[in-house]
Amino acid sequence: MKKALLAGVALNFAFAGMAFADITIGVAGPMTGQYATFGQQLKIGAEQAVEDINAKGGVNGEMLKLSVGDDACDPKQAVAVANQFAGEGVPFVAGHFCSGSSIPASQVYAEEGIVEISPASTNPKFTDERPGDGIYRVCGRDDQQGQVAGKYIFDNFKDAKVAILNDKSAYGKGLADETQKALEAAGKKADVVESYTAGEKDYTALVTKLKQAGISLVYIGGYHTEAGLIARQMKEQGMTATLMSGDALVTDEYWSITGDAGQGTLMTFSPDPRKNPAAKPVVDELDKKGETAEGYVLYTYAAIQAWADAVKTAGSTEPDAVTKALNDGTFSTVIGDLSFDDKGDVTLPGYVMYEWKDGKYAEKE
């Protein structure tokens, strides 16, 4: 496939004459299914980035076009999306969202010479075991997130009974395991450690177990859909325990599920990119369109910015040249000035604690 892709590029140059062709790039995530709110975040960020880059003349004189891939956070579907992009001759993909999708899809991208920058996949394996040099992320890692969460629990809930739950996914279990590891390293053990099945509607048996154990802090490694239901069912059973989770709760949909039961929920996320002065024009433009820059919208925008600047430096979309530019460069983006380390991880500030109050999330003071 890679040979076919390169041959296609050569033919394009041969027949284009003085004309420039469009460059089709991909964005991939759960556009449908229970995590579709995050796929929409990636899509909104990608669409705005493409629009803004094209308004400034495109990349090396060529306009960008966007191809959207729906992986539904399913590993097999993610591989199918990656192969679809390869067939389209896509040189770059902003995605995927779920680590369980990004990890298998990255195998395809590495084989096909496609650069991948994930805005949101936080499992350490994504970069620790990356199959090629063109695999990056502009978000943090679960081990960084878990260190912040574990320390916060130890410092603020030292004498409380703690439960650590996970949804068995690459993201959720990885996040819960790293939080548990950090908590134990600080000198405290969790009183309850349990897995639950994502996609269910009734977690009352689990909540009853937590209530009987006298749990005061429930840490959830998983997504907003199940975390929201657990929060609501905790309140229904009269539990006053604090719920804490990770970056998968950075969506207004979480509050739509919980209502007042979400009050006081804690979560780790990177410093709010919406407060970055460089992001203001983008945030304002999205507001005009009736869209928000919540969650991973700006991270997706930044991934495309970094790739586009690397292509300008490289003078082409050729993967080795773009990868070298990404490795060597520092890029001014809506989430700050960023660069990548030798694993493909971003060198941005780490995670901070947020709190949900009255339907909004903000950094905890």
Coordinates of C-alpha atoms in Angstrom, one line a residue:
M1 CA 0.0 0.0 0.0
K2 CA 2.8 2.4 0.9
K3 CA 4.4 1.9 -2.6
A4 CA 1.0 2.6 -4.2
L5 CA 0.6 5.7 -2.1
L6 CA 4.1 7.0 -3.1
A7 CA 3.4 6.1 -6.7
G8 CA 0.2 8.0 -6.6
V9 CA 2.0 11.1 -5.2
A10 CA 4.6 10.8 -8.0
L11 CA 1.8 10.7 -10.6
N12 CA 0.1 13.7 -9.1
F13 CA 3.3 15.7 -9.4
A14 CA 3.9 14.4 -13.0
F15 CA 0.5 15.5 -14.2
A16 CA -0.1 18.5 -12.1
G17 CA 2.2 20.8 -14.0
M18 CA 2.2 24.1 -12.3
A19 CA -1.1 23.4 -10.5
F20 CA -1.3 22.5 -6.9
A21 CA -3.6 19.6 -5.6
D22 CA -5.5 19.6 -2.4
I23 CA -4.1 17.7 0.5
T24 CA -6.6 15.4 2.2
I25 CA -5.9 14.9 5.9
G26 CA -7.9 12.7 8.3
V27 CA -9.5 13.1 11.7
A28 CA -10.7 9.9 13.5
G29 CA -12.6 9.2 16.6
P30 CA -16.0 8.0 17.9
M31 CA -18.4 9.9 15.6
T32 CA -21.1 7.5 16.6
G33 CA -21.8 5.4 19.7
Q34 CA -21.9 6.3 23.4
Y35 CA -18.6 8.3 23.2
A36 CA -19.7 10.3 20.1
T37 CA -19.5 13.6 22.1
F38 CA -15.7 13.2 22.0
G39 CA -15.7 12.4 18.3
Q40 CA -17.6 15.6 17.8
Q41 CA -14.9 17.5 19.8
L42 CA -12.2 16.2 17.5
K43 CA -14.3 16.9 14.3
I44 CA -15.1 20.5 15.4
G45 CA -11.4 21.2 16.2
A46 CA -10.3 19.7 12.9
E47 CA -12.9 21.5 10.8
Q48 CA -12.0 24.8 12.3
A49 CA -8.2 24.2 11.9
V50 CA -8.7 23.4 8.2
E51 CA -10.9 26.4 7.7
D52 CA -8.4 28.7 9.3
I53 CA -5.3 27.3 7.6
N54 CA -7.0 27.5 4.2
A55 CA -8.0 31.1 4.9
K56 CA -4.3 31.9 5.2
G57 CA -3.3 30.3 2.0
G58 CA -3.2 26.6 3.0
V59 CA 0.0 24.6 3.4
N60 CA 2.8 25.3 0.8
G61 CA 0.2 26.7 -1.5
E62 CA -2.1 23.7 -1.3
M63 CA -5.6 23.7 0.3
L64 CA -6.5 21.2 3.0
K65 CA -9.5 18.9 2.8
L66 CA -10.8 16.8 5.7
S67 CA -11.8 13.1 5.7
V68 CA -13.6 12.0 8.8
G69 CA -13.3 8.5 10.1
D70 CA -15.7 6.9 12.6
D71 CA -14.0 4.3 14.8
A72 CA -16.8 4.2 17.5
C73 CA -13.9 3.6 20.0
D74 CA -13.8 0.0 18.6
P75 CA -10.3 -1.4 17.9
K76 CA -11.3 -3.4 14.8
Q77 CA -13.2 -0.4 13.4
A78 CA -10.2 1.8 14.1
V79 CA -8.0 -0.4 12.0
A80 CA -10.6 -0.3 9.2
V81 CA -10.6 3.5 9.4
A82 CA -6.8 3.6 9.2
N83 CA -6.8 1.4 6.1
Q84 CA -9.5 3.6 4.6
F85 CA -7.2 6.6 5.1
A86 CA -4.3 4.8 3.6
G87 CA -6.4 4.0 0.5
E88 CA -7.3 7.7 0.2
G89 CA -3.6 8.7 0.2
V90 CA -3.9 10.6 3.5
P91 CA -0.5 11.8 4.8
F92 CA -1.7 12.7 8.3
V93 CA -4.3 11.8 10.8
A94 CA -5.4 13.8 13.8
G95 CA -6.7 11.0 16.0
H96 CA -7.8 8.7 17.5
F97 CA -9.6 9.5 20.7
C98 CA -9.7 6.2 22.6
S99 CA -6.3 4.6 23.3
G100 CA -7.8 1.3 22.5
S101 CA -8.3 2.6 18.9
S102 CA -5.1 4.6 18.5
I103 CA -2.8 1.8 19.5
P104 CA -3.9 -0.7 16.8
A105 CA -4.5 2.0 14.2
S106 CA -0.9 3.3 14.8
Q107 CA 0.4 0.0 13.4
V108 CA -1.3 0.7 10.1
Y109 CA -0.1 4.3 10.0
A110 CA 3.5 3.3 10.7
E111 CA 3.4 0.7 7.9
E112 CA 1.8 3.1 5.4
G113 CA 4.0 6.2 6.2
I114 CA 1.1 8.2 7.7
V115 CA 1.9 10.6 10.5
E116 CA -0.5 10.3 13.4
I117 CA -0.9 12.9 16.2
S118 CA -3.5 11.9 18.8
P119 CA -5.2 14.8 20.6
A120 CA -6.5 12.6 23.3
S121 CA -5.1 9.0 23.7
T122 CA -3.4 9.0 27.1
N123 CA -2.4 5.3 27.6
P124 CA 1.4 5.1 28.0
K125 CA 1.7 2.2 25.6
F126 CA 0.6 4.4 22.7
T127 CA 4.0 6.1 22.6
D128 CA 6.1 3.8 24.8
E129 CA 5.5 1.0 22.3
R130 CA 4.9 3.1 19.2
P131 CA 5.5 1.1 16.0
G132 CA 7.1 4.0 14.1
D133 CA 8.7 7.4 14.4
G134 CA 5.6 9.2 13.0
I135 CA 3.4 8.5 16.0
Y136 CA 2.8 11.4 18.4
R137 CA 0.3 12.9 20.9
V138 CA -0.4 16.5 22.0
C139 CA -2.1 15.3 25.3
G140 CA -0.6 14.0 28.4
R141 CA -0.2 10.4 29.7
D142 CA -2.1 8.3 32.2
D143 CA 0.9 7.9 34.4
Q144 CA 1.2 11.7 34.6
Q145 CA -2.5 12.0 35.3
G146 CA -2.5 9.1 37.8
Q147 CA 0.4 10.8 39.7
V148 CA -1.7 14.0 40.1
A149 CA -4.8 12.1 41.1
G150 CA -3.0 9.7 43.5
K151 CA -1.2 12.6 45.3
Y152 CA -4.4 14.6 45.5
I153 CA -6.3 11.7 47.1
F154 CA -3.4 11.1 49.6
D155 CA -3.2 14.8 50.5
N156 CA -6.9 15.4 50.8
F157 CA -8.5 12.1 51.6
K158 CA -5.8 10.5 53.7
D159 CA -8.1 9.1 56.4
A160 CA -11.0 8.4 54.1
K161 CA -12.0 5.0 52.6
V162 CA -11.2 5.0 48.9
A163 CA -12.5 2.9 46.1
I164 CA -10.8 2.6 42.7
L165 CA -13.0 1.4 39.8
N166 CA -12.2 0.8 36.1
D167 CA -14.2 -0.1 33.0
K168 CA -11.7 -2.6 31.7
S169 CA -10.8 -0.5 28.7
A170 CA -7.2 0.4 27.7
Y171 CA -7.9 4.0 28.8
G172 CA -9.9 3.3 31.9
K173 CA -7.9 0.5 33.4
G174 CA -4.7 2.2 32.6
L175 CA -5.8 5.4 34.3
A176 CA -7.1 3.5 37.4
D177 CA -3.9 1.4 37.7
E178 CA -1.7 4.5 37.5
T179 CA -3.7 6.3 40.1
Q180 CA -3.7 3.2 42.4
K181 CA 0.1 2.9 41.9
A182 CA 0.7 6.6 42.8
L183 CA -1.6 6.3 45.8
E184 CA 0.2 3.3 47.1
A185 CA 3.6 4.9 46.5
A186 CA 2.4 7.8 48.7
G187 CA 1.5 5.3 51.5
K188 CA -2.2 4.6 51.2
K189 CA -4.0 1.6 49.9
A190 CA -7.5 1.6 48.3
D191 CA -10.2 -0.2 50.3
V192 CA -12.1 -1.4 47.3
V193 CA -10.7 -2.1 43.8
E194 CA -13.3 -3.2 41.3
S195 CA -14.0 -3.4 37.5
Y196 CA -17.3 -2.7 36.0
T197 CA -18.8 -3.3 32.5
A198 CA -19.1 -0.3 30.3
G199 CA -22.4 0.2 28.5
E200 CA -24.7 -0.9 31.3
K201 CA -27.4 1.3 32.8
D202 CA -27.8 -0.2 36.3
Y203 CA -24.8 0.0 38.7
T204 CA -26.9 -0.1 41.9
A205 CA -25.3 -3.4 43.1
L206 CA -21.8 -1.8 42.7
V207 CA -23.0 1.4 44.5
T208 CA -24.5 -0.7 47.3
K209 CA -21.2 -2.4 47.8
L210 CA -19.4 0.9 48.0
K211 CA -22.0 2.3 50.4
Q212 CA -21.7 -0.8 52.7
A213 CA -17.9 -0.4 52.7
G214 CA -18.2 3.2 53.9
I215 CA -16.4 4.6 50.9
S216 CA -15.9 8.4 50.9
L217 CA -13.9 8.8 47.7
V218 CA -14.7 6.9 44.5
Y219 CA -12.1 7.1 41.8
I220 CA -13.3 6.0 38.3
G221 CA -11.1 5.0 35.5
G222 CA -13.5 5.2 32.6
Y223 CA -15.8 7.5 30.5
H224 CA -18.3 10.1 31.4
T225 CA -21.4 8.0 30.5
E226 CA -20.8 5.3 33.1
A227 CA -19.3 7.7 35.6
G228 CA -22.3 9.9 35.3
L229 CA -24.7 7.0 36.0
I230 CA -22.6 5.9 39.0
A231 CA -22.7 9.5 40.4
R232 CA -26.4 9.6 40.0
Q233 CA -27.1 6.2 41.5
M234 CA -24.8 7.1 44.4
K235 CA -26.9 10.1 45.2
E236 CA -30.1 8.0 44.9
Q237 CA -28.7 5.6 47.5
G238 CA -27.9 8.6 49.8
M239 CA -24.1 8.3 49.4
T240 CA -22.2 11.6 49.9
A241 CA -18.9 10.2 48.6
T242 CA -16.8 12.4 46.3
L243 CA -16.4 11.1 42.8
M244 CA -13.1 11.6 41.0
S245 CA -12.1 10.7 37.5
G246 CA -9.9 11.7 34.6
D247 CA -10.0 13.7 31.4
A248 CA -12.9 11.7 29.9
L249 CA -15.3 13.9 32.0
V250 CA -14.4 17.1 30.1
T251 CA -17.7 17.3 28.3
D252 CA -21.0 19.0 29.2
E253 CA -22.7 15.7 28.5
Y254 CA -21.4 14.5 31.9
W255 CA -23.6 17.1 33.7
S256 CA -26.5 16.3 31.4
I257 CA -26.3 12.7 32.8
T258 CA -25.7 13.6 36.5
G259 CA -27.6 16.8 37.0
D260 CA -27.0 18.0 40.6
A261 CA -25.5 14.6 41.4
G262 CA -22.4 15.8 39.5
Q263 CA -21.8 18.7 41.9
G264 CA -18.3 18.5 43.4
T265 CA -17.0 15.9 41.0
L266 CA -13.3 16.1 40.6
M267 CA -11.2 15.3 37.5
T268 CA -7.7 15.7 36.1
F269 CA -7.2 17.5 32.9
S270 CA -4.5 19.7 31.3
P271 CA -4.5 23.4 32.1
D272 CA -7.5 24.9 30.4
P273 CA -6.4 25.7 26.8
R274 CA -9.4 28.0 26.4
K275 CA -7.6 30.5 28.7
N276 CA -4.6 30.6 26.3
P277 CA -4.5 34.0 24.6
A278 CA -3.6 32.3 21.3
A279 CA -6.8 30.3 21.5
K280 CA -9.1 33.3 21.9
P281 CA -9.8 33.9 18.1
V282 CA -10.6 30.2 17.7
V283 CA -12.8 30.1 20.8
D284 CA -14.6 33.3 19.7
E285 CA -15.2 31.9 16.2
L286 CA -16.6 28.7 17.5
D287 CA -18.9 30.6 19.9
K288 CA -20.2 32.5 16.8
K289 CA -21.1 29.2 15.3
G290 CA -22.8 28.0 18.4
E291 CA -20.1 25.5 19.1
T292 CA -17.8 25.2 22.2
A293 CA -14.1 24.7 22.6
E294 CA -14.6 22.1 25.4
G295 CA -12.5 19.1 26.0
Y296 CA -10.3 18.1 23.1
V297 CA -11.5 20.6 20.5
L298 CA -8.4 22.8 20.8
Y299 CA -6.1 19.8 21.1
T300 CA -7.2 18.6 17.7
Y301 CA -6.8 22.0 16.3
A302 CA -3.2 22.1 17.8
A303 CA -2.3 18.7 16.3
I304 CA -3.2 20.0 12.9
Q305 CA -1.3 23.2 13.4
A306 CA 1.8 21.4 14.4
W307 CA 1.7 19.0 11.4
A308 CA 1.0 21.9 9.0
D309 CA 3.9 23.9 10.3
A310 CA 6.1 20.8 10.1
V311 CA 5.0 20.3 6.4
K312 CA 6.0 23.9 5.7
T313 CA 9.4 23.3 7.2
A314 CA 9.9 20.1 5.4
G315 CA 8.6 21.6 2.1
S316 CA 6.5 18.5 1.4
T317 CA 4.2 15.9 3.1
E318 CA 6.9 13.2 2.7
P319 CA 6.7 11.3 6.0
D320 CA 10.4 11.1 6.9
A321 CA 10.9 14.9 6.3
V322 CA 7.8 15.8 8.2
T323 CA 8.7 13.5 11.1
K324 CA 12.2 15.1 11.3
A325 CA 10.5 18.6 11.4
L326 CA 8.2 17.4 14.1
N327 CA 11.1 16.0 16.1
D328 CA 13.3 19.1 15.7
G329 CA 10.7 21.9 15.9
T330 CA 8.8 24.0 18.5
F331 CA 5.3 24.9 17.3
S332 CA 3.1 27.8 18.3
T333 CA -0.4 26.4 18.8
V334 CA -3.7 27.3 20.5
I335 CA -2.7 25.1 23.5
G336 CA 0.7 26.8 23.8
D337 CA 4.2 26.4 22.4
L338 CA 4.9 22.7 22.1
S339 CA 7.5 20.2 21.0
F340 CA 7.9 16.5 21.2
D341 CA 10.3 14.3 23.0
D342 CA 12.0 11.2 21.6
K343 CA 8.9 9.0 22.3
G344 CA 6.5 11.4 20.6
D345 CA 5.1 12.7 23.8
V346 CA 4.3 16.4 24.0
T347 CA 6.4 18.7 26.3
L348 CA 3.6 20.7 27.8
P349 CA 2.6 21.4 31.4
G350 CA 1.0 18.4 33.1
Y351 CA -2.3 17.8 34.7
V352 CA -4.3 19.9 37.2
M353 CA -7.4 19.2 39.2
Y354 CA -10.8 20.4 38.0
E355 CA -14.2 20.5 39.8
W356 CA -17.7 20.4 38.4
K357 CA -19.9 23.1 39.9
D358 CA -23.4 24.2 38.7
G359 CA -23.0 22.6 35.3
K360 CA -19.5 23.9 34.5
Y361 CA -16.0 22.6 35.0
A362 CA -13.1 24.8 36.1
E363 CA -9.7 24.4 37.6
K364 CA -10.0 23.9 41.3
E365 CA -8.8 26.8 43.4

